[in-house]
PDB file of C-alpha atoms and ligand atoms in Angstrom:
ATOM      1  CA  UNK A   1       4.942   9.285 -15.038  1.00 52.00           C
ATOM      2  CA  UNK A   2       3.228   6.566 -17.352  1.00 64.00           C
ATOM      3  CA  UNK A   3       3.525   2.789 -16.022  1.00 75.00           C
ATOM      4  CA  UNK A   4       6.182   1.019 -17.914  1.00 86.00           C
ATOM      5  CA  UNK A   5       5.099  -1.868 -19.615  1.00 94.00           C
ATOM      6  CA  UNK A   6       7.533  -4.816 -18.438  1.00 97.00           C
ATOM      7  CA  UNK A   7       7.933  -8.516 -20.328  1.00 98.00           C
ATOM      8  CA  UNK A   8       9.768 -10.862 -18.456  1.00 98.00           C
ATOM      9  CA  UNK A   9      10.869 -13.989 -20.215  1.00 98.00           C
ATOM     10  CA  UNK A  10      11.779 -17.403 -18.125  1.00 97.00           C
ATOM     11  CA  UNK A  11      10.258 -17.264 -15.077  1.00 97.00           C
ATOM     12  CA  UNK A  12      13.340 -19.456 -12.741  1.00 96.00           C
ATOM     13  CA  UNK A  13      13.878 -18.386  -9.481  1.00 95.00           C
ATOM     14  CA  UNK A  14      15.464 -15.049 -10.783  1.00 95.00           C
ATOM     15  CA  UNK A  15      13.017 -14.081 -13.531  1.00 97.00           C
ATOM     16  CA  UNK A  16       9.870 -14.926 -11.192  1.00 97.00           C
ATOM     17  CA  UNK A  17      11.396 -12.544  -8.746  1.00 96.00           C
ATOM     18  CA  UNK A  18      12.041  -9.262 -10.894  1.00 96.00           C
ATOM     19  CA  UNK A  19       7.750 -10.459 -11.850  1.00 97.00           C
ATOM     20  CA  UNK A  20       6.944  -9.905  -7.817  1.00 96.00           C
ATOM     21  CA  UNK A  21       9.388  -6.999  -7.075  1.00 94.00           C
ATOM     22  CA  UNK A  22       8.090  -5.163 -10.630  1.00 95.00           C
ATOM     23  CA  UNK A  23       4.522  -5.342  -9.622  1.00 94.00           C
ATOM     24  CA  UNK A  24       5.189  -4.476  -6.267  1.00 92.00           C
ATOM     25  CA  UNK A  25       6.169  -1.101  -7.711  1.00 90.00           C
ATOM     26  CA  UNK A  26       2.976  -1.286  -9.739  1.00 90.00           C
ATOM     27  CA  UNK A  27       4.643  -1.736 -13.202  1.00 92.00           C
ATOM     28  CA  UNK A  28       2.577  -3.620 -15.771  1.00 94.00           C
ATOM     29  CA  UNK A  29       4.166  -7.111 -16.059  1.00 97.00           C
ATOM     30  CA  UNK A  30       3.570 -10.180 -19.239  1.00 97.00           C
ATOM     31  CA  UNK A  31       5.394 -12.719 -17.665  1.00 98.00           C
ATOM     32  CA  UNK A  32       6.504 -15.505 -20.162  1.00 98.00           C
ATOM     33  CA  UNK A  33       7.613 -19.507 -19.544  1.00 98.00           C
ATOM     34  CA  UNK A  34       7.012 -22.298 -21.552  1.00 97.00           C
ATOM     35  CA  UNK A  35       6.726 -24.241 -19.047  1.00 97.00           C
ATOM     36  CA  UNK A  36       2.731 -24.290 -17.746  1.00 97.00           C
ATOM     37  CA  UNK A  37       3.617 -24.764 -13.678  1.00 97.00           C
ATOM     38  CA  UNK A  38       6.126 -21.840 -13.642  1.00 97.00           C
ATOM     39  CA  UNK A  39       3.227 -19.963 -15.180  1.00 98.00           C
ATOM     40  CA  UNK A  40       1.284 -20.709 -12.551  1.00 97.00           C
ATOM     41  CA  UNK A  41       3.626 -19.736 -10.363  1.00 96.00           C
ATOM     42  CA  UNK A  42       3.463 -16.255 -11.598  1.00 96.00           C
ATOM     43  CA  UNK A  43      -0.044 -15.655 -12.044  1.00 96.00           C
ATOM     44  CA  UNK A  44      -0.666 -14.011  -9.162  1.00 94.00           C
ATOM     45  CA  UNK A  45       1.904 -10.677  -9.577  1.00 94.00           C
ATOM     46  CA  UNK A  46       1.722 -10.507 -13.105  1.00 96.00           C
ATOM     47  CA  UNK A  47      -0.697  -8.620 -15.544  1.00 96.00           C
ATOM     48  CA  UNK A  48      -0.791 -11.382 -17.831  1.00 96.00           C
ATOM     49  CA  UNK A  49       0.700 -15.047 -17.417  1.00 97.00           C
ATOM     50  CA  UNK A  50       1.479 -16.971 -20.655  1.00 97.00           C
ATOM     51  CA  UNK A  51       2.419 -20.022 -21.397  1.00 98.00           C
ATOM     52  CA  UNK A  52       4.904 -20.162 -24.749  1.00 97.00           C
ATOM     53  CA  UNK A  53       8.079 -20.526 -26.198  1.00 97.00           C
ATOM     54  CA  UNK A  54      10.060 -17.173 -26.672  1.00 97.00           C
ATOM     55  CA  UNK A  55      12.482 -18.708 -29.246  1.00 97.00           C
ATOM     56  CA  UNK A  56       9.270 -18.770 -31.513  1.00 97.00           C
ATOM     57  CA  UNK A  57       8.759 -15.172 -33.655  1.00 97.00           C
ATOM     58  CA  UNK A  58       5.295 -16.118 -34.243  1.00 97.00           C
ATOM     59  CA  UNK A  59       4.389 -16.335 -30.439  1.00 96.00           C
ATOM     60  CA  UNK A  60       6.765 -13.002 -29.935  1.00 97.00           C
ATOM     61  CA  UNK A  61       5.097 -11.353 -32.345  1.00 96.00           C
ATOM     62  CA  UNK A  62       0.577 -12.272 -31.040  1.00 96.00           C
ATOM     63  CA  UNK A  63       2.210 -11.154 -27.251  1.00 96.00           C
ATOM     64  CA  UNK A  64       2.599  -7.647 -29.259  1.00 96.00           C
ATOM     65  CA  UNK A  65       5.983  -8.244 -28.055  1.00 96.00           C
ATOM     66  CA  UNK A  66       7.175  -4.620 -29.160  1.00 94.00           C
ATOM     67  CA  UNK A  67       5.839  -2.713 -27.401  1.00 94.00           C
ATOM     68  CA  UNK A  68       6.851  -3.195 -24.613  1.00 96.00           C
ATOM     69  CA  UNK A  69       9.193  -0.707 -23.410  1.00 95.00           C
ATOM     70  CA  UNK A  70      11.628  -3.089 -21.478  1.00 97.00           C
ATOM     71  CA  UNK A  71      11.880  -7.351 -21.544  1.00 98.00           C
ATOM     72  CA  UNK A  72      13.693  -8.501 -19.982  1.00 98.00           C
ATOM     73  CA  UNK A  73      15.743 -12.236 -21.273  1.00 98.00           C
ATOM     74  CA  UNK A  74      15.855 -14.327 -17.449  1.00 97.00           C
ATOM     75  CA  UNK A  75      16.326 -17.993 -19.188  1.00 97.00           C
ATOM     76  CA  UNK A  76      19.535 -19.107 -17.868  1.00 90.00           C
ATOM     77  CA  UNK A  77      20.228 -22.796 -18.097  1.00 91.00           C
ATOM     78  CA  UNK A  78      18.961 -23.420 -22.045  1.00 95.00           C
ATOM     79  CA  UNK A  79      21.664 -20.458 -23.295  1.00 96.00           C
ATOM     80  CA  UNK A  80      20.591 -21.017 -27.343  1.00 97.00           C
ATOM     81  CA  UNK A  81      16.992 -20.729 -26.019  1.00 97.00           C
ATOM     82  CA  UNK A  82      18.350 -17.320 -24.394  1.00 98.00           C
ATOM     83  CA  UNK A  83      20.134 -16.005 -27.544  1.00 98.00           C
ATOM     84  CA  UNK A  84      17.531 -16.879 -30.311  1.00 98.00           C
ATOM     85  CA  UNK A  85      15.341 -15.284 -27.995  1.00 98.00           C
ATOM     86  CA  UNK A  86      17.355 -11.821 -27.857  1.00 98.00           C
ATOM     87  CA  UNK A  87      18.049 -11.518 -30.855  1.00 97.00           C
ATOM     88  CA  UNK A  88      14.294 -11.798 -32.330  1.00 98.00           C
ATOM     89  CA  UNK A  89      13.613  -9.191 -29.854  1.00 98.00           C
ATOM     90  CA  UNK A  90      16.016  -7.037 -31.241  1.00 96.00           C
ATOM     91  CA  UNK A  91      15.318  -7.140 -34.809  1.00 96.00           C
ATOM     92  CA  UNK A  92      11.192  -6.778 -34.025  1.00 95.00           C
ATOM     93  CA  UNK A  93      12.635  -3.407 -32.508  1.00 95.00           C
ATOM     94  CA  UNK A  94      11.959  -3.705 -28.809  1.00 96.00           C
ATOM     95  CA  UNK A  95      13.591  -0.472 -28.006  1.00 94.00           C
ATOM     96  CA  UNK A  96      15.420  -2.170 -23.799  1.00 96.00           C
ATOM     97  CA  UNK A  97      16.159  -5.836 -23.814  1.00 97.00           C
ATOM     98  CA  UNK A  98      18.015  -7.108 -20.341  1.00 97.00           C
ATOM     99  CA  UNK A  99      19.232 -10.654 -21.001  1.00 97.00           C
ATOM    100  CA  UNK A 100      20.741 -12.794 -18.101  1.00 97.00           C
ATOM    101  CA  UNK A 101      24.143 -13.986 -19.355  1.00 96.00           C
ATOM    102  CA  UNK A 102      25.542 -17.748 -17.722  1.00 94.00           C
ATOM    103  CA  UNK A 103      28.897 -16.811 -18.482  1.00 93.00           C
ATOM    104  CA  UNK A 104      31.860 -13.761 -20.011  1.00 92.00           C
ATOM    105  CA  UNK A 105      31.570 -16.317 -22.799  1.00 95.00           C
ATOM    106  CA  UNK A 106      27.354 -15.518 -23.339  1.00 96.00           C
ATOM    107  CA  UNK A 107      27.927 -12.357 -22.170  1.00 95.00           C
ATOM    108  CA  UNK A 108      30.132 -11.695 -24.983  1.00 96.00           C
ATOM    109  CA  UNK A 109      27.715 -13.237 -27.285  1.00 97.00           C
ATOM    110  CA  UNK A 110      24.753 -10.915 -26.583  1.00 97.00           C
ATOM    111  CA  UNK A 111      26.949  -7.916 -26.838  1.00 95.00           C
ATOM    112  CA  UNK A 112      27.745  -8.615 -30.541  1.00 96.00           C
ATOM    113  CA  UNK A 113      24.554  -8.943 -31.117  1.00 96.00           C
ATOM    114  CA  UNK A 114      23.539  -5.593 -29.482  1.00 95.00           C
ATOM    115  CA  UNK A 115      21.288  -6.442 -25.808  1.00 96.00           C
ATOM    116  CA  UNK A 116      20.732  -3.512 -24.517  1.00 96.00           C
ATOM    117  CA  UNK A 117      22.246  -4.473 -20.877  1.00 95.00           C
ATOM    118  CA  UNK A 118      23.638  -7.972 -19.822  1.00 95.00           C
ATOM    119  CA  UNK A 119      23.433  -8.983 -16.386  1.00 94.00           C
ATOM    120  CA  UNK A 120      25.131 -11.485 -14.492  1.00 93.00           C
ATOM    121  CA  UNK A 121      22.592 -12.357 -11.103  1.00 92.00           C
ATOM    122  CA  UNK A 122      25.050 -14.734  -9.974  1.00 89.00           C
ATOM    123  CA  UNK A 123      28.594 -12.847  -9.865  1.00 88.00           C
ATOM    124  CA  UNK A 124      27.110  -9.446  -8.846  1.00 86.00           C
ATOM    125  CA  UNK A 125      25.643 -10.565  -6.268  1.00 87.00           C
ATOM    126  CA  UNK A 126      28.696 -12.882  -4.830  1.00 88.00           C
ATOM    127  CA  UNK A 127      30.117  -9.850  -5.394  1.00 84.00           C
ATOM    128  CA  UNK A 128      28.202  -7.848  -3.232  1.00 80.00           C
ATOM    129  CA  UNK A 129      28.223 -10.718  -0.410  1.00 85.00           C
ATOM    130  CA  UNK A 130      32.213 -10.762  -0.396  1.00 84.00           C
ATOM    131  CA  UNK A 131      32.174  -7.720   0.145  1.00 79.00           C
ATOM    132  CA  UNK A 132      29.470  -7.389   3.355  1.00 76.00           C
ATOM    133  CA  UNK A 133      31.826 -10.623   4.607  1.00 80.00           C
ATOM    134  CA  UNK A 134      35.408  -9.354   4.766  1.00 77.00           C
ATOM    135  CA  UNK A 135      34.187  -5.625   5.246  1.00 74.00           C
ATOM    136  CA  UNK A 136      30.909  -5.492   7.926  1.00 73.00           C
ATOM    137  CA  UNK A 137      30.672  -2.040   7.886  1.00 79.00           C
ATOM    138  CA  UNK A 138      29.512  -2.330   4.264  1.00 83.00           C
ATOM    139  CA  UNK A 139      26.259  -2.945   3.463  1.00 85.00           C
ATOM    140  CA  UNK A 140      25.986  -2.763   0.158  1.00 85.00           C
ATOM    141  CA  UNK A 141      28.576  -2.575  -2.784  1.00 85.00           C
ATOM    142  CA  UNK A 142      27.285  -1.279  -6.196  1.00 87.00           C
ATOM    143  CA  UNK A 143      29.732  -1.879  -9.528  1.00 83.00           C
ATOM    144  CA  UNK A 144      29.937   1.145 -11.747  1.00 88.00           C
ATOM    145  CA  UNK A 145      32.726   0.080 -13.848  1.00 84.00           C
ATOM    146  CA  UNK A 146      36.177  -2.003 -12.709  1.00 80.00           C
ATOM    147  CA  UNK A 147      37.433   1.028 -11.193  1.00 90.00           C
ATOM    148  CA  UNK A 148      34.664   2.667  -9.653  1.00 93.00           C
ATOM    149  CA  UNK A 149      31.547   1.885  -7.258  1.00 92.00           C
ATOM    150  CA  UNK A 150      29.069   3.075  -4.961  1.00 94.00           C
ATOM    151  CA  UNK A 151      28.689   1.636  -1.534  1.00 91.00           C
ATOM    152  CA  UNK A 152      26.805   2.593   1.470  1.00 92.00           C
ATOM    153  CA  UNK A 153      28.642   1.947   4.707  1.00 92.00           C
ATOM    154  CA  UNK A 154      27.676   2.294   7.787  1.00 91.00           C
ATOM    155  CA  UNK A 155      28.535   5.432   9.129  1.00 93.00           C
ATOM    156  CA  UNK A 156      32.979   5.683  10.836  1.00 91.00           C
ATOM    157  CA  UNK A 157      33.100   6.573  14.094  1.00 90.00           C
ATOM    158  CA  UNK A 158      35.377   9.735  14.211  1.00 90.00           C
ATOM    159  CA  UNK A 159      32.780  11.840  11.037  1.00 93.00           C
ATOM    160  CA  UNK A 160      29.882  11.027  14.019  1.00 94.00           C
ATOM    161  CA  UNK A 161      29.033  14.671  15.056  1.00 94.00           C
ATOM    162  CA  UNK A 162      30.780  16.730  12.306  1.00 94.00           C
ATOM    163  CA  UNK A 163      29.211  18.203   8.929  1.00 95.00           C
ATOM    164  CA  UNK A 164      30.261  16.767   5.746  1.00 95.00           C
ATOM    165  CA  UNK A 165      32.449  19.906   5.397  1.00 93.00           C
ATOM    166  CA  UNK A 166      33.972  19.031   8.773  1.00 93.00           C
ATOM    167  CA  UNK A 167      34.854  15.863   7.975  1.00 92.00           C
ATOM    168  CA  UNK A 168      36.579  16.673   4.790  1.00 90.00           C
ATOM    169  CA  UNK A 169      36.013  13.406   3.577  1.00 91.00           C
ATOM    170  CA  UNK A 170      36.116  14.332  -0.044  1.00 90.00           C
ATOM    171  CA  UNK A 171      39.537  16.856   0.077  1.00 89.00           C
ATOM    172  CA  UNK A 172      41.313  13.645   2.409  1.00 89.00           C
ATOM    173  CA  UNK A 173      39.174  10.725   1.334  1.00 90.00           C
ATOM    174  CA  UNK A 174      38.443  11.439  -2.407  1.00 91.00           C
ATOM    175  CA  UNK A 175      34.791  10.374  -2.232  1.00 94.00           C
ATOM    176  CA  UNK A 176      31.554  11.731  -2.983  1.00 94.00           C
ATOM    177  CA  UNK A 177      28.723  11.191  -0.690  1.00 95.00           C
ATOM    178  CA  UNK A 178      25.387  10.765  -2.337  1.00 95.00           C
ATOM    179  CA  UNK A 179      23.322  10.014   0.381  1.00 96.00           C
ATOM    180  CA  UNK A 180      22.664   9.768   3.462  1.00 96.00           C
ATOM    181  CA  UNK A 181      19.807   6.898   4.966  1.00 95.00           C
ATOM    182  CA  UNK A 182      18.587   7.734   8.234  1.00 94.00           C
ATOM    183  CA  UNK A 183      15.981   5.264   9.713  1.00 91.00           C
ATOM    184  CA  UNK A 184      13.134   5.543   6.784  1.00 89.00           C
ATOM    185  CA  UNK A 185      14.675   8.919   5.695  1.00 93.00           C
ATOM    186  CA  UNK A 186      16.328   9.298   2.365  1.00 93.00           C
ATOM    187  CA  UNK A 187      18.653  12.366   2.423  1.00 95.00           C
ATOM    188  CA  UNK A 188      19.404  12.797  -1.183  1.00 93.00           C
ATOM    189  CA  UNK A 189      22.480  15.447  -2.178  1.00 91.00           C
ATOM    190  CA  UNK A 190      23.435  16.489   1.131  1.00 94.00           C
ATOM    191  CA  UNK A 191      24.563  19.910   1.870  1.00 94.00           C
ATOM    192  CA  UNK A 192      27.850  20.475   3.119  1.00 93.00           C
ATOM    193  CA  UNK A 193      26.100  21.524   6.307  1.00 94.00           C
ATOM    194  CA  UNK A 194      24.848  18.002   7.026  1.00 95.00           C
ATOM    195  CA  UNK A 195      25.799  16.601  10.494  1.00 95.00           C
ATOM    196  CA  UNK A 196      26.444  13.422  10.141  1.00 95.00           C
ATOM    197  CA  UNK A 197      24.911  11.336  12.875  1.00 95.00           C
ATOM    198  CA  UNK A 198      26.174   8.081  14.885  1.00 92.00           C
ATOM    199  CA  UNK A 199      23.158   5.600  13.185  1.00 92.00           C
ATOM    200  CA  UNK A 200      23.748   7.206   9.885  1.00 95.00           C
ATOM    201  CA  UNK A 201      24.689   5.468   6.656  1.00 95.00           C
ATOM    202  CA  UNK A 202      26.512   6.613   3.999  1.00 95.00           C
ATOM    203  CA  UNK A 203      25.837   6.494   0.114  1.00 96.00           C
ATOM    204  CA  UNK A 204      29.383   6.865  -1.125  1.00 95.00           C
ATOM    205  CA  UNK A 205      31.026   6.457  -4.207  1.00 96.00           C
ATOM    206  CA  UNK A 206      34.105   7.021  -5.431  1.00 95.00           C
ATOM    207  CA  UNK A 207      37.178   4.729  -6.763  1.00 94.00           C
ATOM    208  CA  UNK A 208      37.810   1.558  -5.698  1.00 90.00           C
ATOM    209  CA  UNK A 209      41.239   1.735  -3.876  1.00 90.00           C
ATOM    210  CA  UNK A 210      39.442   4.789  -2.096  1.00 92.00           C
ATOM    211  CA  UNK A 211      36.380   2.827  -0.956  1.00 91.00           C
ATOM    212  CA  UNK A 212      38.356   0.174   0.542  1.00 85.00           C
ATOM    213  CA  UNK A 213      40.481   2.449   2.781  1.00 87.00           C
ATOM    214  CA  UNK A 214      37.007   4.449   4.030  1.00 88.00           C
ATOM    215  CA  UNK A 215      35.796   0.846   4.874  1.00 81.00           C
ATOM    216  CA  UNK A 216      38.777   0.567   6.715  1.00 78.00           C
ATOM    217  CA  UNK A 217      38.580   2.680   9.014  1.00 79.00           C
TER     218      UNK A 217
HETATM  219  P1  LIG B   1      17.408 -19.273 -12.022  1.00 67.32           P
HETATM  220  O1  LIG B   1      18.505 -19.004 -11.361  1.00 67.32           O
HETATM  221  O2  LIG B   1      16.837 -17.727 -12.239  1.00 67.32           O
HETATM  222  O3  LIG B   1      16.459 -20.013 -11.104  1.00 67.32           O
HETATM  223  P2  LIG B   1      18.592 -20.751 -14.601  1.00 67.32           P
HETATM  224  O4  LIG B   1      19.133 -19.429 -14.816  1.00 67.32           O
HETATM  225  O5  LIG B   1      18.046 -21.649 -13.155  1.00 67.32           O
HETATM  226  O6  LIG B   1      17.310 -19.726 -13.303  1.00 67.32           O
HETATM  227  P3  LIG B   1      16.723 -21.932 -16.175  1.00 67.32           P
HETATM  228  O7  LIG B   1      15.954 -21.949 -14.845  1.00 67.32           O
HETATM  229  O8  LIG B   1      17.389 -22.816 -16.661  1.00 67.32           O
HETATM  230  O9  LIG B   1      17.261 -20.911 -15.748  1.00 67.32           O
HETATM  231  O10 LIG B   1      15.337 -20.617 -16.821  1.00 67.32           O
HETATM  232  C1  LIG B   1      14.904 -20.273 -16.424  1.00 67.32           C
HETATM  233  C2  LIG B   1      13.287 -20.231 -16.874  1.00 67.32           C
HETATM  234  O11 LIG B   1      13.057 -20.314 -18.272  1.00 67.32           O
HETATM  235  C3  LIG B   1      12.888 -21.764 -16.829  1.00 67.32           C
HETATM  236  O12 LIG B   1      11.613 -21.884 -15.464  1.00 67.32           O
HETATM  237  C4  LIG B   1      12.595 -22.226 -17.957  1.00 67.32           C
HETATM  238  O13 LIG B   1      11.078 -23.003 -18.422  1.00 67.32           O
HETATM  239  C5  LIG B   1      12.313 -21.428 -18.695  1.00 67.32           C
HETATM  240  N1  LIG B   1      12.515 -21.031 -20.434  1.00 67.32           N
HETATM  241  C6  LIG B   1      13.905 -21.658 -21.025  1.00 67.32           C
HETATM  242  N2  LIG B   1      13.763 -22.026 -22.490  1.00 67.32           N
HETATM  243  C7  LIG B   1      12.347 -21.149 -22.328  1.00 67.32           C
HETATM  244  C8  LIG B   1      11.955 -20.381 -23.914  1.00 67.32           C
HETATM  245  N3  LIG B   1      12.239 -20.989 -25.422  1.00 67.32           N
HETATM  246  N4  LIG B   1      10.139 -20.170 -24.260  1.00 67.32           N
HETATM  247  C9  LIG B   1      10.083 -19.275 -22.463  1.00 67.32           C
HETATM  248  N5  LIG B   1      10.317 -20.112 -21.659  1.00 67.32           N
HETATM  249  C10 LIG B   1      11.825 -21.223 -21.498  1.00 67.32           C
END
């Protein structure tokens, strides 16, 4: 697979973490911030680290930003810069523009101007943490919509030693096991004959009310 080209505009905690992780995954990353100190922090992880104002159209053109596959606007507090940058990117024809929203209203504006993906990192992380604090068996939580989620749960005792078919998890509990994490391995799309072991972590998809019942078992 050809390496995807990413540009991260705004190197706060979120933007910088994104640069680090994409770099760790072997991707090409352009890191941009108007603050020289932030640019210096990104130098070791980014393919290019540039000090620039992302609300300046000429700057974006010089950086060749429209040739990037994905551009992430990770500017936080300065909502105006965040929106201006996003509009410029969409107008220049960047195929995938991701922007971080400060709140719901800001998110609605970003959607109206054609942002391909609006993210709310603080809110989403709070949801994940809340679920894993309240229900100790839930290790991770991904919201797919207001109704559906994916959970990573510690295997409930009553399933241990049974195959997926015998556990009746789909018919009785109305959720699907989409993967099983077993130590370092991950079994994707497990067959009905897969036996569930005590230390397995189940990755399950379903409606939130059914998932809540399952994680209470
Ligand atoms: P986090 O929570 O991720 O730390 P934040 O939401 O507090 O970040 P800010 O610190 O407000 O976000 O913004 C992130 C970065 O964006 C800052 O380093 C800031 O210098 C940079 N930034 C703000 N405006 C611009 C701009 N016009 N061009 C480039 N960078 C900018």
